[in-house]
Amino acid sequence: MSILSSMTSSSKTLSVVQRESFFDDSFFKDSWEDFDKAVQSILDKFDDTGLKVDTGSRSKCRDVYSRIRSSKIDEDLYASQALQITEKDGKFQAVMDVKDFNPSDLQVKVVDDRVVVEGKYEKKSEDGSSMSSKSFYKEFTMPPSADIDHVATALSKDGVLTVKAPKREGDAAAKPAGALTSSSSASSSSFSSSSHQSSSSSTSMSSTKKVSMSSSSSSSFSSSALSSNMGMDSLEDMTKDMKDRLVFSHENVNLKLPQ
């Protein structure tokens, strides 16, 4: 499904509640561990000092993460972004760093069974003569049992966004081990990333560059039964790999600012 077609579906824009700093506000307490995991994943990818995030090292690790993010964001909006998705007992939760995106341009929507997060990243050149602008787009598919009518989102003042959907009331309780009925129907997803770059003394574009890629790091869910030969090890692997379906897209436009 293309981004355009998904956005023409029935959608609802959510109100983003403004909160205090992420680790100082107990409202976010059940997301602290998830964000620590998100930061750890970026440290594991880009830092070679072996830092491990825990309550004692959290501040230092976040400082290192921030430096990594600052140095990498102009290369790729997403590769260095702390992001963690959790689906458990029919509930959905996403926590992500959006500190570098303009809060006034940050928007969260529910589109059918998906959560869409959009924003804008802008940066002036060192001499202040030009502006770089990139659009930010992420899409998450929620599990069938999540209550899409009660999706809630909040933004800490230090730029951590949470999106949560409770389990829909009336759904059957989770089945005990040995009576599992939900499975991953397709362990694949599409990642698309487009970049349009231009630089001129007017607002006209002079060049366009597009890049697309694909990966298999997410899964969608259905109510079909697990095959008889899928044991608990397979289920654990599936849960470990369980991620949101992400569609990444951004545009990069350099405009000459008036003197």
Coordinates of C-alpha atoms in Angstrom, one line a residue, residues 22-23 27-36 93-95 162 164:
F22 CA 10.4 11.9 30.3
F23 CA 12.2 10.4 33.3
F27 CA 3.1 9.4 33.7
F28 CA 5.7 7.8 31.4
K29 CA 6.9 5.2 34.0
D30 CA 5.7 2.2 32.1
S31 CA 7.7 3.4 29.1
W32 CA 11.0 4.0 30.8
E33 CA 12.3 0.5 30.2
D34 CA 11.2 0.6 26.6
F35 CA 13.1 3.8 25.9
D36 CA 16.2 2.5 27.7
Q93 CA 2.8 0.8 22.8
A94 CA 5.4 2.8 20.9
V95 CA 8.0 5.1 22.3
T162 CA 4.6 7.8 23.4
K164 CA -0.5 3.6 23.4

